[in-house]
Amino acid sequence: MLYYLFEYLKQHFDFPGSLLFGFISFRAAMAIITSLLISTIYGKRIIRFLQKQQVGETIRDLGLEGQNEKAGTPTMGGIIIIIATLIPVLLFAKIDNIYIILLVITTVWMGAIGFLDDYIKKFKRDKDGLKGRFKVLGQVGLGIIVGATLYFNPNVTIREKLPTVEQRQILAANPNGLPSQLFKAEEKSTKTTIPFVKENEFDYAHLVTWISPDLEKYAWVIFILVSIFIITAVSNGANLTDGIDGLAAGTSAIIVLTLGIFTWVSGNIIFSEYLNIMYIPRVEEITIYIAAFVGALIGFLWYNAYPAQVFMGDTGSLTIGGIIAVIAIAVRKEWLIPVLCGIFLAENLSVVMQVGWFKYTKKKYGEGRRIFKMSPLHHHYQKSGYHESKIVTRFWIIGILLAIVSIVTLKIR
């Protein structure tokens, strides 16, 4: 809203300083500062409110050290992250931007699913919360919305670089020309980016056109299915990672900050031309959302770091995973998720492996056996005698290394 206000003041009154709101960097800085202030200052008030409502965590006896001390700690703290993200976005972003609209919908949608799950657990005294099938149904619904919007909306386009021969001719004729001259016109496309590959673009339409070129009109089905899978996988991964103090919030902040770099360069035609990457018009506005989201996550860590004063609950973890997935799809970096979100992937796989092996050995030997001492993976290390703050710190370090590897893919192909 402030963007439009200062845009009006600039056009009609030449208001001093109004030009600043035209810069992504300024609005991103204001968004992260505002979200940090909201999450740290008002976060305490929200925690007190949750305590008054007796929204305390019910701890199952898993035999983990320090587990009983966490009983009664307020949960549903993801509300802090959601509020601290949405307010700066509404203030500083172009709210008519299709990517911003999609991310706001994602935040509210996944936040509502997580809130309903936490509400059932705490107020309906049902430890299982929202039934798994309803969670999956909600994730599938969001995947359909995201996939259909990104495929059909006319404002979701890319601009590819011209063939090398044409680029040389243009540069020879006008060496000081604008970088935009080296790109084709905007076009709708189902192309995405594959990391570590020289010709690193892949078109989802190829998954059906190899059968018959006439099937290209059905490429939207493939794109929506991919969107559903990614959103479901990443949101569940974030949900499983939220098990010890500061783990989910810290690793998510690292992931989102990395996606912010990809968003910045992909939405800037100069950087896109220099790095020889896909240019995505209007996607740079997501940088504002990412700045607000990172500020909210870091502010939440103020209260969630060991020993935690509040837990995010499914309200936060499902929302975090959904947002990360949608940003990755929008920036066309979803194939980088196994690397960038390696912590989420490891947590997911540890559960799948543990459950699968237990069922297999029980059927074959009559007694279930385990690969890990406990799953998800962070509980395995707790059972091995590591303090949870050490586990969190080491997972953060691994997350930073994975982020660096992901950034390096901009040049290493």
Short mmCIF file of C-alpha atoms in Angstrom, two decimals:
data_model
loop_
_atom_site.label_atom_id
_atom_site.label_comp_id
_atom_site.label_asym_id
_atom_site.label_seq_id
_atom_site.Cartn_x
_atom_site.Cartn_y
_atom_site.Cartn_z
CA MET A 1 0.00 0.00 0.00
CA LEU A 2 2.82 2.41 0.79
CA TYR A 3 4.30 1.69 -2.65
CA TYR A 4 1.14 2.98 -4.33
CA LEU A 5 0.87 5.92 -1.95
CA PHE A 6 4.39 7.15 -2.66
CA GLU A 7 3.96 6.42 -6.37
CA TYR A 8 0.95 8.77 -6.32
CA LEU A 9 2.87 11.40 -4.34
CA LYS A 10 5.75 11.20 -6.82
CA GLN A 11 3.54 11.64 -9.87
CA HIS A 12 1.33 14.44 -8.55
CA PHE A 13 3.42 16.31 -5.98
CA ASP A 14 7.04 15.29 -6.67
CA PHE A 15 7.23 14.38 -2.99
CA PRO A 16 10.84 14.22 -1.70
CA GLY A 17 12.08 10.69 -1.15
CA SER A 18 9.18 9.03 -2.96
CA LEU A 19 11.55 7.67 -5.61
CA LEU A 20 13.02 5.33 -3.00
CA PHE A 21 9.91 3.18 -3.12
CA GLY A 22 10.64 2.39 -6.75
CA PHE A 23 13.75 0.45 -5.72
CA ILE A 24 13.43 -3.23 -4.83
CA SER A 25 16.45 -2.98 -2.51
CA PHE A 26 14.91 -0.18 -0.41
CA ARG A 27 11.52 -1.86 -0.10
CA ALA A 28 13.16 -5.20 0.75
CA ALA A 29 15.23 -3.52 3.48
CA MET A 30 12.13 -1.86 4.91
CA ALA A 31 10.23 -5.16 4.76
CA ILE A 32 12.86 -7.13 6.69
CA ILE A 33 13.22 -4.40 9.33
CA THR A 34 9.45 -4.17 9.79
CA SER A 35 9.00 -7.94 10.01
CA LEU A 36 11.82 -8.21 12.55
CA LEU A 37 10.24 -5.53 14.72
CA ILE A 38 6.79 -7.09 14.50
CA SER A 39 8.00 -10.62 15.28
CA THR A 40 10.21 -9.58 18.20
CA ILE A 41 8.05 -6.87 19.78
CA TYR A 42 4.58 -8.27 19.21
CA GLY A 43 5.77 -11.87 19.30
CA LYS A 44 6.03 -11.65 23.09
CA ARG A 45 2.44 -10.45 23.31
CA ILE A 46 1.23 -13.30 21.12
CA ILE A 47 3.12 -15.79 23.31
CA ARG A 48 1.42 -14.37 26.42
CA PHE A 49 -1.95 -14.62 24.70
CA LEU A 50 -1.29 -18.26 23.80
CA GLN A 51 -0.28 -18.95 27.41
CA LYS A 52 -3.55 -17.44 28.67
CA GLN A 53 -5.46 -19.63 26.24
CA GLN A 54 -3.50 -22.60 27.61
CA VAL A 55 -2.30 -23.55 24.14
CA GLY A 56 0.55 -25.61 25.56
CA GLU A 57 2.42 -28.42 23.87
CA THR A 58 1.46 -31.92 24.93
CA ILE A 59 4.62 -34.00 25.08
CA ARG A 60 4.60 -37.70 24.24
CA ASP A 61 7.08 -39.70 26.27
CA LEU A 62 9.72 -40.64 23.68
CA GLY A 63 12.52 -41.07 26.16
CA LEU A 64 14.39 -37.99 24.93
CA GLU A 65 16.58 -35.92 27.24
CA GLY A 66 14.98 -32.62 28.31
CA GLN A 67 11.66 -33.63 26.80
CA ASN A 68 9.52 -33.22 29.91
CA GLU A 69 10.70 -29.64 30.46
CA LYS A 70 9.01 -28.65 27.20
CA ALA A 71 5.54 -29.62 28.40
CA GLY A 72 3.22 -26.63 28.49
CA THR A 73 5.33 -24.50 26.15
CA PRO A 74 2.91 -22.51 23.94
CA THR A 75 2.48 -23.83 20.43
CA MET A 76 0.74 -22.34 17.36
CA GLY A 77 3.56 -19.77 17.30
CA GLY A 78 3.47 -19.91 13.52
CA ILE A 79 0.91 -17.11 13.86
CA ILE A 80 3.85 -14.83 14.67
CA ILE A 81 5.58 -15.78 11.40
CA ILE A 82 2.43 -15.31 9.33
CA ILE A 83 1.53 -11.89 10.78
CA ALA A 84 5.12 -10.63 10.65
CA THR A 85 5.33 -11.67 6.98
CA LEU A 86 1.99 -10.45 5.65
CA ILE A 87 1.96 -6.95 7.19
CA PRO A 88 5.27 -5.79 5.59
CA VAL A 89 4.28 -7.44 2.29
CA LEU A 90 0.99 -5.53 2.22
CA LEU A 91 2.85 -2.33 3.09
CA PHE A 92 5.83 -2.48 0.74
CA ALA A 93 5.08 -4.90 -2.13
CA LYS A 94 3.10 -4.37 -5.33
CA ILE A 95 0.07 -6.30 -4.19
CA ASP A 96 -1.31 -6.56 -7.72
CA ASN A 97 1.74 -8.58 -8.77
CA ILE A 98 0.63 -12.13 -9.60
CA TYR A 99 3.52 -13.71 -7.71
CA ILE A 100 2.75 -11.71 -4.56
CA ILE A 101 -0.94 -12.61 -4.81
CA LEU A 102 -0.02 -16.29 -5.14
CA LEU A 103 2.29 -16.19 -2.12
CA VAL A 104 -0.28 -14.41 0.04
CA ILE A 105 -2.83 -17.08 -0.91
CA THR A 106 -0.26 -19.78 -0.09
CA THR A 107 0.45 -18.26 3.32
CA VAL A 108 -3.20 -17.97 4.29
CA TRP A 109 -4.12 -21.38 2.80
CA MET A 110 -1.35 -23.40 4.45
CA GLY A 111 -1.60 -21.34 7.62
CA ALA A 112 -5.31 -22.21 7.86
CA ILE A 113 -4.61 -25.95 7.40
CA GLY A 114 -1.89 -25.87 10.06
CA PHE A 115 -4.01 -23.77 12.42
CA LEU A 116 -6.92 -26.19 12.08
CA ASP A 117 -4.58 -29.10 12.85
CA ASP A 118 -3.21 -27.37 15.96
CA TYR A 119 -6.69 -26.27 17.04
CA ILE A 120 -8.04 -29.82 16.92
CA LYS A 121 -5.03 -31.08 18.91
CA LYS A 122 -5.30 -28.47 21.66
CA PHE A 123 -8.97 -27.60 22.00
CA LYS A 124 -10.62 -30.82 20.82
CA ARG A 125 -8.11 -32.92 22.78
CA ASP A 126 -7.36 -35.06 19.75
CA LYS A 127 -3.62 -35.77 19.69
CA ASP A 128 -3.76 -36.83 16.03
CA GLY A 129 -5.11 -33.43 14.95
CA LEU A 130 -6.44 -32.99 11.44
CA LYS A 131 -6.69 -36.29 9.60
CA GLY A 132 -3.84 -36.91 7.21
CA ARG A 133 -6.10 -37.22 4.19
CA PHE A 134 -7.51 -33.75 4.80
CA LYS A 135 -4.00 -32.29 5.06
CA VAL A 136 -3.05 -33.92 1.77
CA LEU A 137 -6.30 -32.70 0.22
CA GLY A 138 -5.43 -29.15 1.27
CA GLN A 139 -1.93 -29.46 -0.17
CA VAL A 140 -3.29 -30.87 -3.42
CA GLY A 141 -5.80 -28.02 -3.61
CA LEU A 142 -3.04 -25.46 -3.23
CA GLY A 143 -0.94 -27.28 -5.83
CA ILE A 144 -3.81 -27.04 -8.31
CA ILE A 145 -4.22 -23.31 -7.65
CA VAL A 146 -0.50 -22.61 -7.95
CA GLY A 147 0.06 -24.80 -11.00
CA ALA A 148 -3.00 -23.48 -12.87
CA THR A 149 -2.16 -19.85 -12.08
CA LEU A 150 1.46 -20.11 -13.17
CA TYR A 151 0.47 -21.95 -16.35
CA PHE A 152 -2.52 -19.91 -17.48
CA ASN A 153 -1.98 -16.40 -16.10
CA PRO A 154 -0.76 -14.08 -18.90
CA ASN A 155 1.57 -12.19 -16.53
CA VAL A 156 3.66 -15.32 -15.84
CA THR A 157 6.19 -15.29 -18.68
CA ILE A 158 9.87 -15.70 -19.44
CA ARG A 159 12.28 -14.05 -21.87
CA GLU A 160 14.90 -16.25 -23.45
CA LYS A 161 18.17 -15.05 -24.91
CA LEU A 162 18.52 -14.78 -28.66
CA PRO A 163 20.73 -17.30 -30.50
CA THR A 164 24.43 -16.57 -30.13
CA VAL A 165 24.81 -15.52 -33.77
CA GLU A 166 22.06 -12.91 -33.44
CA GLN A 167 23.55 -11.64 -30.18
CA ARG A 168 26.93 -11.10 -31.86
CA GLN A 169 25.31 -9.24 -34.73
CA ILE A 170 23.43 -6.94 -32.33
CA LEU A 171 26.54 -6.28 -30.26
CA ALA A 172 28.60 -5.60 -33.38
CA ALA A 173 26.02 -3.09 -34.59
CA ASN A 174 25.53 -1.46 -31.19
CA PRO A 175 28.19 -2.39 -28.56
CA ASN A 176 26.64 -0.07 -25.97
CA GLY A 177 23.09 -1.32 -26.42
CA LEU A 178 20.83 -2.36 -23.58
CA PRO A 179 20.93 -5.98 -22.32
CA SER A 180 17.22 -6.29 -23.19
CA GLN A 181 18.17 -6.26 -26.89
CA LEU A 182 19.78 -9.68 -26.42
CA PHE A 183 16.51 -11.27 -25.28
CA LYS A 184 13.45 -12.44 -27.16
CA ALA A 185 10.00 -11.05 -26.44
CA GLU A 186 8.03 -12.31 -23.42
CA GLU A 187 6.35 -15.64 -23.92
CA LYS A 188 4.41 -18.25 -21.97
CA SER A 189 6.52 -21.31 -21.26
CA THR A 190 6.65 -24.47 -19.17
CA LYS A 191 10.44 -24.41 -19.15
CA THR A 192 12.38 -24.75 -15.93
CA THR A 193 16.02 -24.94 -14.85
CA ILE A 194 18.05 -28.08 -14.16
CA PRO A 195 21.13 -27.57 -11.93
CA PHE A 196 24.65 -28.72 -12.90
CA VAL A 197 23.69 -29.19 -16.56
CA LYS A 198 25.22 -27.13 -19.37
CA GLU A 199 22.05 -26.80 -21.46
CA ASN A 200 20.16 -26.38 -18.22
CA GLU A 201 16.61 -25.74 -19.39
CA PHE A 202 13.93 -28.41 -19.50
CA ASP A 203 10.41 -28.04 -20.89
CA TYR A 204 7.71 -30.00 -19.07
CA ALA A 205 5.81 -30.13 -22.36
CA HIS A 206 8.43 -32.61 -23.62
CA LEU A 207 6.99 -35.19 -21.23
CA VAL A 208 3.94 -35.46 -23.50
CA THR A 209 5.03 -34.09 -26.89
CA TRP A 210 7.40 -37.03 -27.45
CA ILE A 211 4.26 -39.11 -27.85
CA SER A 212 2.63 -36.63 -30.22
CA PRO A 213 3.15 -32.88 -30.83
CA ASP A 214 -0.61 -32.46 -30.59
CA LEU A 215 -0.46 -33.29 -26.89
CA GLU A 216 1.35 -30.02 -26.08
CA LYS A 217 -2.00 -28.44 -25.20
CA TYR A 218 -2.20 -30.91 -22.28
CA ALA A 219 1.16 -29.86 -20.80
CA TRP A 220 -0.76 -28.00 -18.10
CA VAL A 221 -1.73 -31.35 -16.56
CA ILE A 222 1.95 -32.29 -16.12
CA PHE A 223 2.80 -28.86 -14.73
CA ILE A 224 -0.01 -28.99 -12.16
CA LEU A 225 0.95 -32.52 -11.08
CA VAL A 226 4.55 -31.40 -10.59
CA SER A 227 3.34 -28.41 -8.53
CA ILE A 228 1.20 -30.67 -6.34
CA PHE A 229 4.08 -33.08 -5.72
CA ILE A 230 6.57 -30.33 -4.83
CA ILE A 231 4.22 -28.45 -2.50
CA THR A 232 3.19 -31.65 -0.71
CA ALA A 233 6.76 -32.94 -0.36
CA VAL A 234 8.33 -29.69 0.85
CA SER A 235 5.54 -28.77 3.27
CA ASN A 236 5.68 -32.26 4.82
CA GLY A 237 9.48 -32.03 4.97
CA ALA A 238 9.30 -28.74 6.86
CA ASN A 239 6.68 -30.24 9.14
CA LEU A 240 8.93 -33.19 10.02
CA THR A 241 11.93 -30.91 10.56
CA ASP A 242 10.04 -28.98 13.23
CA GLY A 243 11.00 -31.23 16.11
CA ILE A 244 13.60 -29.46 18.23
CA ASP A 245 14.15 -25.84 19.23
CA GLY A 246 15.18 -23.56 16.36
CA LEU A 247 15.74 -26.28 13.77
CA ALA A 248 12.90 -25.60 11.31
CA ALA A 249 13.01 -21.81 11.60
CA GLY A 250 16.80 -21.60 11.20
CA THR A 251 17.15 -23.99 8.28
CA SER A 252 14.15 -22.38 6.56
CA ALA A 253 15.67 -18.90 6.89
CA ILE A 254 18.82 -20.15 5.14
CA ILE A 255 16.77 -21.74 2.34
CA VAL A 256 14.55 -18.71 1.81
CA LEU A 257 17.50 -16.30 1.82
CA THR A 258 19.13 -18.39 -0.91
CA LEU A 259 15.93 -18.35 -2.94
CA GLY A 260 16.00 -14.57 -2.52
CA ILE A 261 19.31 -14.45 -4.38
CA PHE A 262 17.86 -16.53 -7.22
CA THR A 263 14.78 -14.31 -7.32
CA TRP A 264 16.86 -11.15 -7.44
CA VAL A 265 19.05 -12.23 -10.34
CA SER A 266 16.25 -13.98 -12.27
CA GLY A 267 14.10 -10.85 -12.16
CA ASN A 268 16.90 -8.49 -13.20
CA ILE A 269 17.65 -8.45 -16.92
CA ILE A 270 21.24 -7.23 -16.40
CA PHE A 271 22.12 -10.05 -14.00
CA SER A 272 20.24 -12.56 -16.13
CA GLU A 273 22.24 -11.57 -19.18
CA TYR A 274 25.56 -11.62 -17.31
CA LEU A 275 24.93 -14.99 -15.64
CA ASN A 276 23.30 -16.42 -18.77
CA ILE A 277 20.20 -17.55 -16.87
CA MET A 278 16.48 -17.44 -17.55
CA TYR A 279 15.01 -13.94 -17.22
CA ILE A 280 11.57 -13.94 -15.58
CA PRO A 281 9.80 -10.55 -15.80
CA ARG A 282 8.05 -9.29 -12.64
CA VAL A 283 9.40 -12.12 -10.46
CA GLU A 284 11.76 -9.67 -8.71
CA GLU A 285 8.82 -8.51 -6.59
CA ILE A 286 9.05 -11.80 -4.70
CA THR A 287 12.25 -10.35 -3.17
CA ILE A 288 10.03 -8.13 -1.00
CA TYR A 289 8.07 -11.14 0.19
CA ILE A 290 11.26 -13.09 0.88
CA ALA A 291 12.75 -10.22 2.86
CA ALA A 292 9.64 -10.03 5.05
CA PHE A 293 9.59 -13.82 5.46
CA VAL A 294 13.26 -14.03 6.44
CA GLY A 295 12.77 -11.22 8.98
CA ALA A 296 9.78 -13.06 10.43
CA LEU A 297 11.71 -16.33 10.73
CA ILE A 298 14.70 -14.68 12.39
CA GLY A 299 12.44 -12.73 14.73
CA PHE A 300 10.63 -15.94 15.61
CA LEU A 301 14.01 -17.54 16.41
CA TRP A 302 14.39 -14.92 19.15
CA TYR A 303 11.79 -16.90 21.10
CA ASN A 304 12.18 -20.33 19.48
CA ALA A 305 15.93 -20.81 20.02
CA TYR A 306 16.91 -23.21 22.81
CA PRO A 307 15.29 -23.23 25.31
CA ALA A 308 12.20 -22.40 23.29
CA GLN A 309 9.56 -20.07 24.70
CA VAL A 310 7.17 -20.98 21.89
CA PHE A 311 6.79 -23.65 19.19
CA MET A 312 5.58 -22.87 15.69
CA GLY A 313 3.29 -25.89 15.48
CA ASP A 314 1.81 -27.03 12.19
CA THR A 315 0.52 -23.47 11.77
CA GLY A 316 4.10 -22.45 11.08
CA SER A 317 5.79 -25.54 9.64
CA LEU A 318 3.21 -26.30 6.94
CA THR A 319 3.14 -22.61 5.97
CA ILE A 320 6.92 -22.43 5.75
CA GLY A 321 7.12 -25.50 3.51
CA GLY A 322 4.33 -24.27 1.24
CA ILE A 323 5.94 -20.85 0.78
CA ILE A 324 9.36 -22.33 0.00
CA ALA A 325 7.84 -24.69 -2.57
CA VAL A 326 5.83 -21.96 -4.33
CA ILE A 327 8.82 -19.58 -4.51
CA ALA A 328 11.00 -22.34 -5.98
CA ILE A 329 8.37 -23.15 -8.63
CA ALA A 330 7.81 -19.48 -9.48
CA VAL A 331 11.54 -18.82 -9.88
CA ARG A 332 11.83 -22.09 -11.83
CA LYS A 333 14.35 -23.60 -9.45
CA GLU A 334 12.21 -26.50 -8.22
CA TRP A 335 14.73 -29.09 -9.45
CA LEU A 336 17.23 -27.54 -7.06
CA ILE A 337 15.04 -28.38 -4.05
CA PRO A 338 16.73 -31.76 -3.29
CA VAL A 339 20.00 -29.84 -2.81
CA LEU A 340 18.80 -26.58 -1.28
CA CYS A 341 16.23 -28.29 0.96
CA GLY A 342 18.55 -31.20 1.71
CA ILE A 343 17.71 -31.05 5.43
CA PHE A 344 14.00 -31.43 4.68
CA LEU A 345 14.79 -34.26 2.26
CA ALA A 346 16.91 -36.11 4.83
CA GLU A 347 14.18 -35.78 7.46
CA ASN A 348 11.57 -37.05 5.00
CA LEU A 349 13.69 -39.97 3.83
CA SER A 350 14.58 -41.01 7.38
CA VAL A 351 10.89 -41.44 8.19
CA VAL A 352 10.12 -43.27 4.93
CA MET A 353 13.11 -45.59 5.39
CA GLN A 354 12.35 -46.25 9.04
CA VAL A 355 8.68 -47.05 8.48
CA GLY A 356 9.32 -49.04 5.30
CA TRP A 357 12.09 -51.16 6.84
CA PHE A 358 10.11 -51.76 10.02
CA LYS A 359 7.09 -53.04 8.07
CA TYR A 360 9.26 -55.15 5.75
CA THR A 361 11.21 -56.84 8.57
CA LYS A 362 8.07 -57.39 10.63
CA LYS A 363 6.45 -59.17 7.71
CA LYS A 364 9.57 -61.20 6.89
CA TYR A 365 10.96 -61.99 10.34
CA GLY A 366 7.92 -61.47 12.55
CA GLU A 367 9.70 -58.67 14.37
CA GLY A 368 10.05 -55.08 13.22
CA ARG A 369 13.60 -53.71 12.98
CA ARG A 370 14.81 -50.15 12.74
CA ILE A 371 17.49 -48.37 10.72
CA PHE A 372 17.66 -45.35 13.02
CA LYS A 373 17.30 -45.18 16.78
CA MET A 374 14.34 -42.90 16.13
CA SER A 375 12.98 -40.92 13.22
CA PRO A 376 12.90 -38.17 12.00
CA LEU A 377 16.66 -37.92 11.73
CA HIS A 378 17.19 -35.25 14.40
CA HIS A 379 15.69 -37.58 17.02
CA HIS A 380 18.23 -40.25 16.03
CA TYR A 381 21.02 -37.91 17.08
CA GLN A 382 19.19 -37.01 20.27
CA LYS A 383 18.99 -40.71 21.10
CA SER A 384 22.71 -40.96 20.34
CA GLY A 385 23.44 -38.52 23.17
CA TYR A 386 23.88 -35.22 21.30
CA HIS A 387 22.41 -32.11 22.91
CA GLU A 388 19.67 -30.58 20.78
CA SER A 389 21.41 -27.20 20.50
CA LYS A 390 24.47 -28.97 19.02
CA ILE A 391 22.25 -30.87 16.57
CA VAL A 392 20.53 -27.65 15.48
CA THR A 393 23.82 -25.79 15.01
CA ARG A 394 25.29 -28.59 12.91
CA PHE A 395 22.15 -28.85 10.81
CA TRP A 396 22.37 -25.09 10.22
CA ILE A 397 25.98 -25.48 9.09
CA ILE A 398 24.97 -28.23 6.67
CA GLY A 399 22.13 -26.00 5.47
CA ILE A 400 24.59 -23.17 4.77
CA LEU A 401 26.86 -25.54 2.82
CA LEU A 402 23.90 -26.74 0.76
CA ALA A 403 22.91 -23.12 0.13
CA ILE A 404 26.41 -22.30 -1.13
CA VAL A 405 26.36 -25.34 -3.45
CA SER A 406 22.96 -24.17 -4.73
CA ILE A 407 24.23 -20.65 -5.44
CA VAL A 408 27.28 -22.07 -7.23
CA THR A 409 24.94 -23.73 -9.75
CA LEU A 410 24.45 -20.30 -11.28
CA LYS A 411 27.90 -20.67 -12.88
CA ILE A 412 28.88 -24.35 -12.61
CA ARG A 413 27.02 -26.37 -15.26
#
